[in-house]
Amino acid sequence: MKGVCGLLLWLTPVLALAGQDDASPADAPVVRCESDGSARQRCTMDVSRGVQLVRQLSTQSCIRETSWGVEDSGVWVSRGCRAEFAAERPAPGRRVVRRMVRCESKGRTVTCPVLLRGAPVRLIRQQSLLPCREGRTWGYGRNEIWVSRGCQGQFEVGAEDGSGFVDVPRQVTCESKSEMRRECGVSVKRKVTLVRQLSNAACEEGRSWGWDRTGIWVDKGCRAEFSAD
């Protein structure tokens, strides 16, 4: 494996439990912690309930256990990471969050380091014209995600406790231009549903679009929005 790509790891709130009596984000104290260059900076805050990254402020990636982490009485940042942190909410008002990594290849194989601790990884969104297919142009190991042959994508890291991924459908737009076949990578567990056709050309499953566990394909001018589940 050669090279290390710049990657972006952040925590994105995805959904809140229905009917919960939850406090607003403003009720949770937010602590800004900033690293200047390679220097390590420590910021005091309540970490008894756990800590989540609320907003990354730096262009440098903020990666848990690599450029930020939690200590006995606060958080630390390094390698130019600047971000806002807050205590995690206790159940049942705890928000479901998604851990994301962006990894890009411009031709050769690139590795993106991330602390997995046995957690699974899936492709959320292909961002390149060239296809991202698991086992062929992307994969993951013990503490890295790798991409090759021009695959560029956003990947979700599953929960370390074995509970898996955030269980919500993902919206994918896939377009066949000049009536050429195109593959749009996304990890599929159960099914893909056509949500909205965008093209004048018909989108007919099995003829001008289809899917397998590694992604969606479109052909014959079909352009549409799909839901991957």
Short mmCIF file of C-alpha atoms in Angstrom, two decimals:
data_model
loop_
_atom_site.label_atom_id
_atom_site.label_comp_id
_atom_site.label_asym_id
_atom_site.label_seq_id
_atom_site.Cartn_x
_atom_site.Cartn_y
_atom_site.Cartn_z
CA MET A 1 0.00 0.00 0.00
CA LYS A 2 1.43 3.38 -0.94
CA GLY A 3 0.64 6.90 0.13
CA VAL A 4 -1.70 8.30 2.68
CA CYS A 5 -4.62 10.40 1.56
CA GLY A 6 -6.04 13.36 3.37
CA LEU A 7 -9.21 12.24 5.01
CA LEU A 8 -12.00 13.83 6.90
CA LEU A 9 -13.45 12.09 9.92
CA TRP A 10 -16.37 13.65 11.65
CA LEU A 11 -19.43 12.75 13.63
CA THR A 12 -22.65 13.66 11.83
CA PRO A 13 -25.92 13.60 13.75
CA VAL A 14 -28.28 11.42 11.73
CA LEU A 15 -31.50 11.11 13.67
CA ALA A 16 -33.03 11.42 17.11
CA LEU A 17 -35.30 8.88 18.70
CA ALA A 18 -38.95 9.66 17.95
CA GLY A 19 -41.01 11.12 20.76
CA GLN A 20 -38.03 11.79 23.01
CA ASP A 21 -37.99 14.65 25.48
CA ASP A 22 -34.51 15.77 24.54
CA ALA A 23 -32.61 18.88 25.50
CA SER A 24 -31.55 21.24 22.73
CA PRO A 25 -27.90 21.28 21.61
CA ALA A 26 -27.56 24.69 23.26
CA ASP A 27 -28.18 23.05 26.65
CA ALA A 28 -24.98 20.96 26.34
CA PRO A 29 -21.76 22.94 27.01
CA VAL A 30 -19.53 23.06 23.94
CA VAL A 31 -15.76 23.23 24.40
CA ARG A 32 -13.49 24.51 21.64
CA CYS A 33 -10.05 22.88 21.58
CA GLU A 34 -7.37 23.93 19.10
CA SER A 35 -3.94 22.59 18.19
CA ASP A 36 -1.40 24.94 16.63
CA GLY A 37 0.63 22.92 14.15
CA SER A 38 1.96 19.68 15.59
CA ALA A 39 1.63 20.82 19.21
CA ARG A 40 -0.65 18.85 21.53
CA GLN A 41 -3.24 20.90 23.39
CA ARG A 42 -5.37 19.76 26.34
CA CYS A 43 -8.78 21.27 27.16
CA THR A 44 -10.67 20.64 30.40
CA MET A 45 -14.27 19.42 30.18
CA ASP A 46 -16.65 16.85 31.67
CA VAL A 47 -15.88 13.48 30.06
CA SER A 48 -17.80 11.26 32.48
CA ARG A 49 -20.57 10.53 29.94
CA GLY A 50 -18.28 10.33 26.94
CA VAL A 51 -17.36 12.98 24.39
CA GLN A 52 -18.42 13.58 20.81
CA LEU A 53 -16.93 15.87 18.17
CA VAL A 54 -19.62 18.42 17.34
CA ARG A 55 -17.92 20.51 14.64
CA GLN A 56 -14.52 20.41 12.96
CA LEU A 57 -13.07 23.90 12.50
CA SER A 58 -9.72 23.09 10.90
CA THR A 59 -8.78 22.07 7.40
CA GLN A 60 -6.60 19.41 9.02
CA SER A 61 -8.48 16.18 9.75
CA CYS A 62 -9.68 15.52 13.30
CA ILE A 63 -9.39 11.74 13.77
CA ARG A 64 -10.22 10.13 17.09
CA GLU A 65 -7.20 8.54 18.79
CA THR A 66 -4.96 10.04 16.10
CA SER A 67 -5.39 13.82 16.29
CA TRP A 68 -7.87 14.03 19.17
CA GLY A 69 -8.86 11.93 22.15
CA VAL A 70 -10.19 11.85 25.71
CA GLU A 71 -8.25 11.94 28.98
CA ASP A 72 -9.34 11.75 32.61
CA SER A 73 -10.54 15.33 32.85
CA GLY A 74 -10.72 16.65 29.32
CA VAL A 75 -9.98 16.26 25.62
CA TRP A 76 -6.73 16.65 23.72
CA VAL A 77 -6.02 17.68 20.13
CA SER A 78 -2.86 17.59 18.00
CA ARG A 79 -1.60 17.76 14.38
CA GLY A 80 -3.51 20.97 13.64
CA CYS A 81 -6.92 19.64 14.66
CA ARG A 82 -9.27 22.44 15.78
CA ALA A 83 -12.80 21.43 16.77
CA GLU A 84 -15.74 21.85 19.13
CA PHE A 85 -16.60 19.02 21.53
CA ALA A 86 -19.54 18.25 23.80
CA ALA A 87 -20.51 15.57 26.29
CA GLU A 88 -22.56 12.75 24.84
CA ARG A 89 -26.20 12.67 25.87
CA PRO A 90 -27.35 9.82 28.11
CA ALA A 91 -29.96 7.31 26.83
CA PRO A 92 -32.80 7.52 25.92
CA GLY A 93 -32.10 10.99 24.56
CA ARG A 94 -28.80 10.02 22.96
CA ARG A 95 -28.48 10.93 19.31
CA VAL A 96 -27.45 8.33 16.79
CA VAL A 97 -24.23 9.43 15.12
CA ARG A 98 -22.36 8.30 12.05
CA ARG A 99 -18.56 8.13 11.89
CA MET A 100 -17.37 9.04 8.40
CA VAL A 101 -14.02 8.82 6.60
CA ARG A 102 -13.22 10.29 3.20
CA CYS A 103 -10.57 8.39 1.22
CA GLU A 104 -9.45 9.16 -2.34
CA SER A 105 -7.27 7.51 -4.96
CA LYS A 106 -6.05 9.37 -8.03
CA GLY A 107 -4.87 6.16 -9.66
CA ARG A 108 -2.52 4.34 -7.35
CA THR A 109 -3.41 2.57 -4.11
CA VAL A 110 -3.84 4.91 -1.16
CA THR A 111 -4.34 4.04 2.49
CA CYS A 112 -6.27 6.17 4.95
CA PRO A 113 -5.43 5.38 8.59
CA VAL A 114 -8.34 5.13 11.03
CA LEU A 115 -8.60 3.36 14.37
CA LEU A 116 -11.16 0.60 13.74
CA ARG A 117 -10.70 -1.78 16.71
CA GLY A 118 -12.51 -4.47 14.73
CA ALA A 119 -15.38 -2.20 13.61
CA PRO A 120 -16.81 -2.85 10.12
CA VAL A 121 -16.66 -0.33 7.25
CA ARG A 122 -19.12 0.32 4.42
CA LEU A 123 -19.22 2.68 1.45
CA ILE A 124 -21.76 5.45 1.90
CA ARG A 125 -21.16 7.54 -1.21
CA GLN A 126 -18.97 7.20 -4.28
CA GLN A 127 -17.56 10.59 -5.27
CA SER A 128 -15.57 9.57 -8.35
CA LEU A 129 -16.61 8.75 -11.89
CA LEU A 130 -14.50 5.61 -11.63
CA PRO A 131 -16.28 2.83 -9.73
CA CYS A 132 -15.72 1.95 -6.09
CA ARG A 133 -16.31 -1.77 -5.61
CA GLU A 134 -15.48 -3.54 -2.38
CA GLY A 135 -12.63 -6.01 -2.70
CA ARG A 136 -11.58 -4.60 -6.07
CA THR A 137 -11.03 -0.86 -5.67
CA TRP A 138 -11.60 -0.40 -1.96
CA GLY A 139 -11.36 -2.36 1.26
CA TYR A 140 -10.23 -2.11 4.85
CA GLY A 141 -7.82 -3.76 7.24
CA ARG A 142 -7.08 -3.59 10.93
CA ASN A 143 -6.51 0.17 11.15
CA GLU A 144 -6.93 1.51 7.64
CA ILE A 145 -9.22 1.95 4.67
CA TRP A 146 -7.64 1.59 1.23
CA VAL A 147 -8.73 2.75 -2.21
CA SER A 148 -7.23 2.23 -5.68
CA ARG A 149 -7.79 2.76 -9.44
CA GLY A 150 -9.33 6.22 -8.96
CA CYS A 151 -11.97 5.26 -6.40
CA GLN A 152 -12.93 8.25 -4.24
CA GLY A 153 -15.58 7.82 -1.59
CA GLN A 154 -17.05 8.50 1.82
CA PHE A 155 -17.04 5.52 4.14
CA GLU A 156 -18.92 4.82 7.35
CA VAL A 157 -17.18 3.16 10.29
CA GLY A 158 -19.50 0.94 12.31
CA ALA A 159 -19.80 0.95 16.08
CA GLU A 160 -16.96 -0.67 18.01
CA ASP A 161 -19.41 -2.39 20.38
CA GLY A 162 -20.67 -4.62 17.57
CA SER A 163 -24.04 -2.88 17.14
CA GLY A 164 -23.21 -2.16 13.50
CA PHE A 165 -24.10 0.86 11.38
CA VAL A 166 -26.70 3.59 11.65
CA ASP A 167 -29.76 1.80 10.27
CA VAL A 168 -31.26 4.44 7.95
CA PRO A 169 -31.61 4.33 4.13
CA ARG A 170 -29.05 6.28 2.11
CA GLN A 171 -29.97 8.44 -0.89
CA VAL A 172 -27.84 7.89 -4.01
CA THR A 173 -28.09 9.73 -7.34
CA CYS A 174 -26.77 7.69 -10.26
CA GLU A 175 -26.69 8.98 -13.83
CA SER A 176 -26.06 7.40 -17.22
CA LYS A 177 -24.67 10.14 -19.47
CA SER A 178 -24.53 9.81 -23.26
CA GLU A 179 -26.43 6.55 -22.72
CA MET A 180 -23.29 4.98 -21.26
CA ARG A 181 -23.31 2.51 -18.40
CA ARG A 182 -22.15 3.85 -15.04
CA GLU A 183 -21.59 2.13 -11.72
CA CYS A 184 -22.27 4.04 -8.49
CA GLY A 185 -20.68 2.38 -5.51
CA VAL A 186 -22.60 2.03 -2.26
CA SER A 187 -22.73 -0.83 0.23
CA VAL A 188 -26.14 -2.54 0.09
CA LYS A 189 -27.38 -4.88 2.80
CA ARG A 190 -31.01 -5.52 1.89
CA LYS A 191 -32.28 -3.75 -1.23
CA VAL A 192 -32.23 -0.70 -3.51
CA THR A 193 -35.40 1.21 -4.40
CA LEU A 194 -35.87 3.75 -7.19
CA VAL A 195 -37.17 6.90 -5.49
CA ARG A 196 -37.38 9.42 -8.35
CA GLN A 197 -36.56 9.25 -12.05
CA LEU A 198 -34.65 12.32 -13.29
CA SER A 199 -34.26 11.42 -16.96
CA ASN A 200 -36.61 11.39 -19.93
CA ALA A 201 -35.19 7.96 -20.74
CA ALA A 202 -37.01 5.19 -18.91
CA CYS A 203 -35.43 3.63 -15.82
CA GLU A 204 -36.46 -0.02 -15.87
CA GLU A 205 -34.95 -2.40 -13.32
CA GLY A 206 -32.96 -5.14 -14.98
CA ARG A 207 -32.81 -3.26 -18.27
CA SER A 208 -31.49 0.24 -17.59
CA TRP A 209 -30.69 -0.03 -13.89
CA GLY A 210 -29.90 -2.64 -11.29
CA TRP A 211 -27.90 -3.32 -8.16
CA ASP A 212 -25.85 -5.79 -6.18
CA ARG A 213 -24.32 -5.63 -2.69
CA THR A 214 -21.48 -3.38 -3.92
CA GLY A 215 -23.51 -0.71 -5.70
CA ILE A 216 -26.02 0.49 -8.30
CA TRP A 217 -25.63 0.58 -12.08
CA VAL A 218 -27.49 2.65 -14.66
CA ASP A 219 -27.48 2.47 -18.47
CA LYS A 220 -29.28 3.70 -21.61
CA GLY A 221 -29.64 7.28 -20.33
CA CYS A 222 -31.33 6.42 -17.04
CA ARG A 223 -30.77 9.06 -14.35
CA ALA A 224 -32.46 8.64 -11.00
CA GLU A 225 -32.40 8.95 -7.23
CA PHE A 226 -32.22 5.66 -5.36
CA SER A 227 -32.57 4.59 -1.75
CA ALA A 228 -30.01 2.01 -0.59
CA ASP A 229 -30.99 -0.03 2.46
#
